[in-house]
PDB file of C-alpha atoms in Angstrom:
ATOM      1  CA  MET A1271     -24.564 -57.966 206.081  1.00  0.00           C
ATOM      2  CA  GLN A1272     -22.943 -56.625 202.607  1.00  0.00           C
ATOM      3  CA  SER A1273     -23.415 -53.406 201.694  1.00  0.00           C
ATOM      4  CA  SER A1274     -23.028 -51.935 198.014  1.00  0.00           C
ATOM      5  CA  PRO A1275     -22.277 -48.518 197.230  1.00  0.00           C
ATOM      6  CA  ILE A1276     -24.893 -46.050 195.261  1.00  0.00           C
ATOM      7  CA  PHE A1277     -22.571 -43.209 194.935  1.00  0.00           C
ATOM      8  CA  LYS A1278     -20.081 -41.861 197.174  1.00  0.00           C
ATOM      9  CA  PHE A1279     -19.078 -38.005 196.903  1.00  0.00           C
ATOM     10  CA  ASN A1280     -15.476 -37.259 197.235  1.00  0.00           C
ATOM     11  CA  LYS A1281     -12.921 -34.541 195.234  1.00  0.00           C
ATOM     12  CA  LEU A1282     -12.308 -36.558 192.286  1.00  0.00           C
ATOM     13  CA  VAL A1283     -15.722 -37.681 191.794  1.00  0.00           C
ATOM     14  CA  SER A1284     -17.872 -36.493 188.519  1.00  0.00           C
ATOM     15  CA  ILE A1285     -21.121 -35.306 189.633  1.00  0.00           C
ATOM     16  CA  SER A1286     -22.316 -34.691 185.951  1.00  0.00           C
ATOM     17  CA  ASP A1287     -25.033 -37.503 185.890  1.00  0.00           C
ATOM     18  CA  TRP A1288     -26.432 -35.667 189.021  1.00  0.00           C
ATOM     19  CA  ARG A1289     -29.278 -33.334 188.125  1.00  0.00           C
ATOM     20  CA  THR A1290     -31.729 -30.891 189.341  1.00  0.00           C
ATOM     21  CA  VAL A1291     -35.134 -30.668 188.721  1.00  0.00           C
ATOM     22  CA  ASN A1292     -37.622 -27.805 189.916  1.00  0.00           C
ATOM     23  CA  ASP A1293     -40.642 -26.812 190.102  1.00  0.00           C
ATOM     24  CA  VAL A1294     -39.736 -24.759 186.800  1.00  0.00           C
ATOM     25  CA  VAL A1295     -40.746 -27.384 184.719  1.00  0.00           C
ATOM     26  CA  MET A1296     -44.677 -26.569 186.016  1.00  0.00           C
ATOM     27  CA  GLY A1297     -44.317 -22.476 185.986  1.00  0.00           C
ATOM     28  CA  GLY A1298     -42.731 -22.573 189.289  1.00  0.00           C
ATOM     29  CA  LYS A1299     -39.834 -20.451 190.618  1.00  0.00           C
ATOM     30  CA  SER A1300     -38.131 -22.471 192.628  1.00  0.00           C
ATOM     31  CA  SER A1301     -33.929 -22.824 191.943  1.00  0.00           C
ATOM     32  CA  SER A1302     -31.010 -25.029 193.068  1.00  0.00           C
ATOM     33  CA  GLU A1303     -27.558 -26.416 192.215  1.00  0.00           C
ATOM     34  CA  ILE A1304     -25.565 -29.248 192.774  1.00  0.00           C
ATOM     35  CA  TYR A1305     -21.597 -28.667 193.202  1.00  0.00           C
ATOM     36  CA  LEU A1306     -18.984 -30.144 195.180  1.00  0.00           C
ATOM     37  CA  ASN A1307     -17.153 -28.448 198.316  1.00  0.00           C
ATOM     38  CA  GLU A1308     -13.725 -28.242 199.575  1.00  0.00           C
ATOM     39  CA  GLN A1309     -13.997 -31.509 201.214  1.00  0.00           C
ATOM     40  CA  GLY A1310     -15.563 -33.359 198.077  1.00  0.00           C
ATOM     41  CA  LYS A1311     -19.008 -33.588 199.674  1.00  0.00           C
ATOM     42  CA  GLY A1312     -22.145 -33.096 197.221  1.00  0.00           C
ATOM     43  CA  VAL A1313     -23.828 -29.837 198.307  1.00  0.00           C
ATOM     44  CA  PHE A1314     -27.739 -29.534 197.380  1.00  0.00           C
ATOM     45  CA  LYS A1315     -28.634 -26.085 197.343  1.00  0.00           C
ATOM     46  CA  GLY A1316     -31.147 -23.689 196.566  1.00  0.00           C
ATOM     47  CA  TYR A1317     -34.293 -21.442 197.215  1.00  0.00           C
ATOM     48  CA  VAL A1318     -38.256 -23.120 197.548  1.00  0.00           C
ATOM     49  CA  SER A1319     -40.372 -20.202 196.231  1.00  0.00           C
ATOM     50  CA  LEU A1320     -44.027 -21.085 196.133  1.00  0.00           C
ATOM     51  CA  GLU A1321     -44.565 -18.327 193.275  1.00  0.00           C
ATOM     52  CA  ASN A1322     -46.900 -19.655 190.358  1.00  0.00           C
ATOM     53  CA  ASN A1323     -48.167 -22.448 192.384  1.00  0.00           C
ATOM     54  CA  GLY A1324     -44.696 -23.890 192.669  1.00  0.00           C
ATOM     55  CA  GLY A1325     -42.823 -25.419 195.897  1.00  0.00           C
ATOM     56  CA  PHE A1326     -40.384 -28.048 195.151  1.00  0.00           C
ATOM     57  CA  SER A1327     -36.653 -28.512 194.086  1.00  0.00           C
ATOM     58  CA  SER A1328     -34.727 -32.100 193.854  1.00  0.00           C
ATOM     59  CA  LEU A1329     -31.506 -33.873 192.736  1.00  0.00           C
ATOM     60  CA  ARG A1330     -31.582 -36.333 190.634  1.00  0.00           C
ATOM     61  CA  TYR A1331     -29.185 -39.377 189.960  1.00  0.00           C
ATOM     62  CA  GLN A1332     -29.801 -41.975 187.381  1.00  0.00           C
ATOM     63  CA  PHE A1333     -27.769 -45.222 186.962  1.00  0.00           C
ATOM     64  CA  ASN A1334     -27.276 -48.503 185.299  1.00  0.00           C
ATOM     65  CA  LYS A1335     -29.771 -51.198 187.193  1.00  0.00           C
ATOM     66  CA  MET A1336     -28.801 -52.018 190.539  1.00  0.00           C
ATOM     67  CA  ASN A1337     -30.388 -55.266 192.492  1.00  0.00           C
ATOM     68  CA  THR A1338     -31.777 -54.463 195.752  1.00  0.00           C
ATOM     69  CA  LYS A1339     -32.705 -58.155 196.343  1.00  0.00           C
ATOM     70  CA  PRO A1340     -29.497 -58.549 198.853  1.00  0.00           C
ATOM     71  CA  TYR A1341     -30.605 -55.569 200.563  1.00  0.00           C
ATOM     72  CA  SER A1342     -33.319 -54.473 202.882  1.00  0.00           C
ATOM     73  CA  LYS A1343     -32.221 -50.743 203.618  1.00  0.00           C
ATOM     74  CA  ILE A1344     -30.119 -47.623 201.735  1.00  0.00           C
ATOM     75  CA  ILE A1345     -28.185 -45.945 203.785  1.00  0.00           C
ATOM     76  CA  VAL A1346     -27.419 -42.096 203.620  1.00  0.00           C
ATOM     77  CA  ARG A1347     -24.998 -39.978 205.556  1.00  0.00           C
ATOM     78  CA  ILE A1348     -26.017 -36.422 205.119  1.00  0.00           C
ATOM     79  CA  ARG A1349     -25.693 -32.999 206.831  1.00  0.00           C
ATOM     80  CA  GLY A1350     -28.691 -30.808 206.874  1.00  0.00           C
ATOM     81  CA  ASP A1351     -30.364 -27.523 208.229  1.00  0.00           C
ATOM     82  CA  GLU A1352     -32.581 -28.809 210.285  1.00  0.00           C
ATOM     83  CA  LYS A1353     -35.340 -28.858 207.383  1.00  0.00           C
ATOM     84  CA  LYS A1354     -37.611 -32.087 206.069  1.00  0.00           C
ATOM     85  CA  TYR A1355     -36.580 -33.539 202.595  1.00  0.00           C
ATOM     86  CA  GLN A1356     -37.813 -36.702 200.701  1.00  0.00           C
ATOM     87  CA  PHE A1357     -35.461 -39.081 199.520  1.00  0.00           C
ATOM     88  CA  ARG A1358     -37.229 -41.365 196.588  1.00  0.00           C
ATOM     89  CA  ILE A1359     -35.847 -44.107 194.451  1.00  0.00           C
ATOM     90  CA  LYS A1360     -37.606 -45.415 191.299  1.00  0.00           C
ATOM     91  CA  ALA A1361     -37.508 -49.209 190.166  1.00  0.00           C
ATOM     92  CA  LYS A1362     -37.135 -48.087 186.520  1.00  0.00           C
ATOM     93  CA  VAL A1363     -36.116 -44.346 185.127  1.00  0.00           C
ATOM     94  CA  THR A1364     -39.368 -44.840 182.820  1.00  0.00           C
ATOM     95  CA  ASP A1365     -41.483 -45.158 186.023  1.00  0.00           C
ATOM     96  CA  LYS A1366     -44.084 -42.000 186.159  1.00  0.00           C
ATOM     97  CA  HIS A1367     -44.030 -42.874 190.070  1.00  0.00           C
ATOM     98  CA  SER A1368     -41.388 -42.995 193.019  1.00  0.00           C
ATOM     99  CA  TYR A1369     -41.406 -44.499 196.234  1.00  0.00           C
ATOM    100  CA  THR A1370     -40.717 -42.326 198.715  1.00  0.00           C
ATOM    101  CA  THR A1371     -39.765 -41.797 202.582  1.00  0.00           C
ATOM    102  CA  VAL A1372     -39.366 -38.504 204.291  1.00  0.00           C
ATOM    103  CA  PHE A1373     -36.814 -37.778 207.230  1.00  0.00           C
ATOM    104  CA  ASN A1374     -35.627 -34.844 209.089  1.00  0.00           C
ATOM    105  CA  THR A1375     -31.959 -33.350 209.422  1.00  0.00           C
ATOM    106  CA  SER A1376     -29.660 -31.566 211.815  1.00  0.00           C
ATOM    107  CA  LYS A1377     -26.845 -29.502 211.384  1.00  0.00           C
ATOM    108  CA  ASP A1378     -24.665 -32.185 212.209  1.00  0.00           C
ATOM    109  CA  TRP A1379     -23.439 -35.233 209.977  1.00  0.00           C
ATOM    110  CA  GLU A1380     -25.731 -38.112 210.708  1.00  0.00           C
ATOM    111  CA  VAL A1381     -26.500 -41.552 209.158  1.00  0.00           C
ATOM    112  CA  ILE A1382     -30.478 -41.943 208.104  1.00  0.00           C
ATOM    113  CA  GLU A1383     -31.236 -45.503 207.718  1.00  0.00           C
ATOM    114  CA  ILE A1384     -34.035 -45.820 205.016  1.00  0.00           C
ATOM    115  CA  SER A1385     -35.724 -49.427 204.925  1.00  0.00           C
ATOM    116  CA  LEU A1386     -36.973 -50.512 201.175  1.00  0.00           C
ATOM    117  CA  SER A1387     -40.090 -52.001 202.689  1.00  0.00           C
ATOM    118  CA  ASP A1388     -40.947 -48.702 204.305  1.00  0.00           C
ATOM    119  CA  MET A1389     -41.032 -46.300 201.101  1.00  0.00           C
ATOM    120  CA  TYR A1390     -43.924 -45.587 199.519  1.00  0.00           C
ATOM    121  CA  PRO A1391     -45.432 -44.527 195.881  1.00  0.00           C
ATOM    122  CA  VAL A1392     -46.097 -41.270 195.111  1.00  0.00           C
ATOM    123  CA  PHE A1393     -46.726 -39.389 192.110  1.00  0.00           C
ATOM    124  CA  ARG A1394     -46.726 -35.679 192.035  1.00  0.00           C
ATOM    125  CA  GLY A1395     -46.546 -35.539 195.810  1.00  0.00           C
ATOM    126  CA  ARG A1396     -49.492 -37.763 196.080  1.00  0.00           C
ATOM    127  CA  LYS A1397     -49.450 -40.907 197.340  1.00  0.00           C
ATOM    128  CA  LEU A1398     -50.685 -43.788 195.139  1.00  0.00           C
ATOM    129  CA  ASP A1399     -53.047 -46.719 196.197  1.00  0.00           C
ATOM    130  CA  MET A1400     -50.745 -49.538 195.487  1.00  0.00           C
ATOM    131  CA  PRO A1401     -48.034 -51.373 197.644  1.00  0.00           C
ATOM    132  CA  ASN A1402     -44.956 -50.089 199.364  1.00  0.00           C
ATOM    133  CA  TYR A1403     -41.741 -50.822 197.419  1.00  0.00           C
ATOM    134  CA  ASP A1404     -40.873 -54.700 197.165  1.00  0.00           C
ATOM    135  CA  GLY A1405     -39.253 -54.738 193.905  1.00  0.00           C
ATOM    136  CA  GLU A1406     -35.426 -56.344 192.749  1.00  0.00           C
ATOM    137  CA  SER A1407     -33.905 -52.775 191.135  1.00  0.00           C
ATOM    138  CA  ILE A1408     -33.590 -50.030 191.281  1.00  0.00           C
ATOM    139  CA  GLU A1409     -32.338 -47.129 188.594  1.00  0.00           C
ATOM    140  CA  GLU A1410     -32.832 -43.638 190.219  1.00  0.00           C
ATOM    141  CA  ILE A1411     -32.350 -41.933 193.700  1.00  0.00           C
ATOM    142  CA  ALA A1412     -33.501 -38.502 194.220  1.00  0.00           C
ATOM    143  CA  PHE A1413     -33.366 -35.979 197.058  1.00  0.00           C
ATOM    144  CA  LEU A1414     -36.694 -33.447 197.383  1.00  0.00           C
ATOM    145  CA  ILE A1415     -37.544 -30.519 199.463  1.00  0.00           C
ATOM    146  CA  GLY A1416     -41.300 -29.457 199.327  1.00  0.00           C
ATOM    147  CA  ASN A1417     -42.679 -28.066 202.630  1.00  0.00           C
ATOM    148  CA  LYS A1418     -45.111 -26.063 201.250  1.00  0.00           C
ATOM    149  CA  LYS A1419     -43.257 -22.877 202.777  1.00  0.00           C
ATOM    150  CA  ALA A1420     -40.894 -20.446 200.690  1.00  0.00           C
ATOM    151  CA  GLU A1421     -37.164 -21.755 202.268  1.00  0.00           C
ATOM    152  CA  SER A1422     -33.564 -21.671 201.029  1.00  0.00           C
ATOM    153  CA  PHE A1423     -32.117 -25.060 201.805  1.00  0.00           C
ATOM    154  CA  LYS A1424     -28.776 -26.831 201.841  1.00  0.00           C
ATOM    155  CA  LEU A1425     -27.870 -30.413 202.036  1.00  0.00           C
ATOM    156  CA  GLU A1426     -24.833 -31.952 202.255  1.00  0.00           C
ATOM    157  CA  ILE A1427     -24.247 -35.574 201.036  1.00  0.00           C
ATOM    158  CA  ASP A1428     -21.276 -37.958 201.761  1.00  0.00           C
ATOM    159  CA  THR A1429     -22.292 -41.322 200.728  1.00  0.00           C
ATOM    160  CA  ILE A1430     -25.453 -43.515 199.710  1.00  0.00           C
ATOM    161  CA  VAL A1431     -25.365 -47.030 200.230  1.00  0.00           C
ATOM    162  CA  LEU A1432     -27.520 -49.770 199.727  1.00  0.00           C
ATOM    163  CA  SER A1433     -27.156 -52.045 202.832  1.00  0.00           C
TER     164      SER A1433
END
C-alpha cells in the first residue's frame, strides 16, 4: 500500500507551522512548547493545569489539503511518557469540530496505527452526534493532552504518515 508523509521531523525541517494552543484561550493556566531535540525529533512538552477550569494543551499543524481517499489510516511514530493523548484531524481548518482518537504511550519508540474510519467527531471535548470520519481530505492534525488531572507531559514525535 502506498503512503504519503504528512510530516517527518528531522534536524533540518522548519517547525514554524506547528503551534501550541493551550487552555489559556479560555482562562486556564496550562503551558506547552514545541521544539526539535538533538536527534531532530519534535518534542511537545509542557504542563497541564486544572486552575481556572483549564485542563488541556494541544499541538496543531495546518497544511495544504491532503487527499485521504486512497488511505485508511494514519501511522504515527512517537515516544511518550506513559500518559494518554488524543490525536485529532480536521477535514477543513475552518471546521469547528475535529475527529479524534485516544492512544496510550510508553517510554519506548512505538508505531501507533489510527484507523481514519474509527475517528469520532468532538467539539470542546464533547462527542458529537455525527458519523465518524468519512471525508476525502484533511487540512489539520493535532495532538492533545487533557486527562482531567494536573500533570507535566512530554511527547516526542518522529513521523506522521497517511497509509
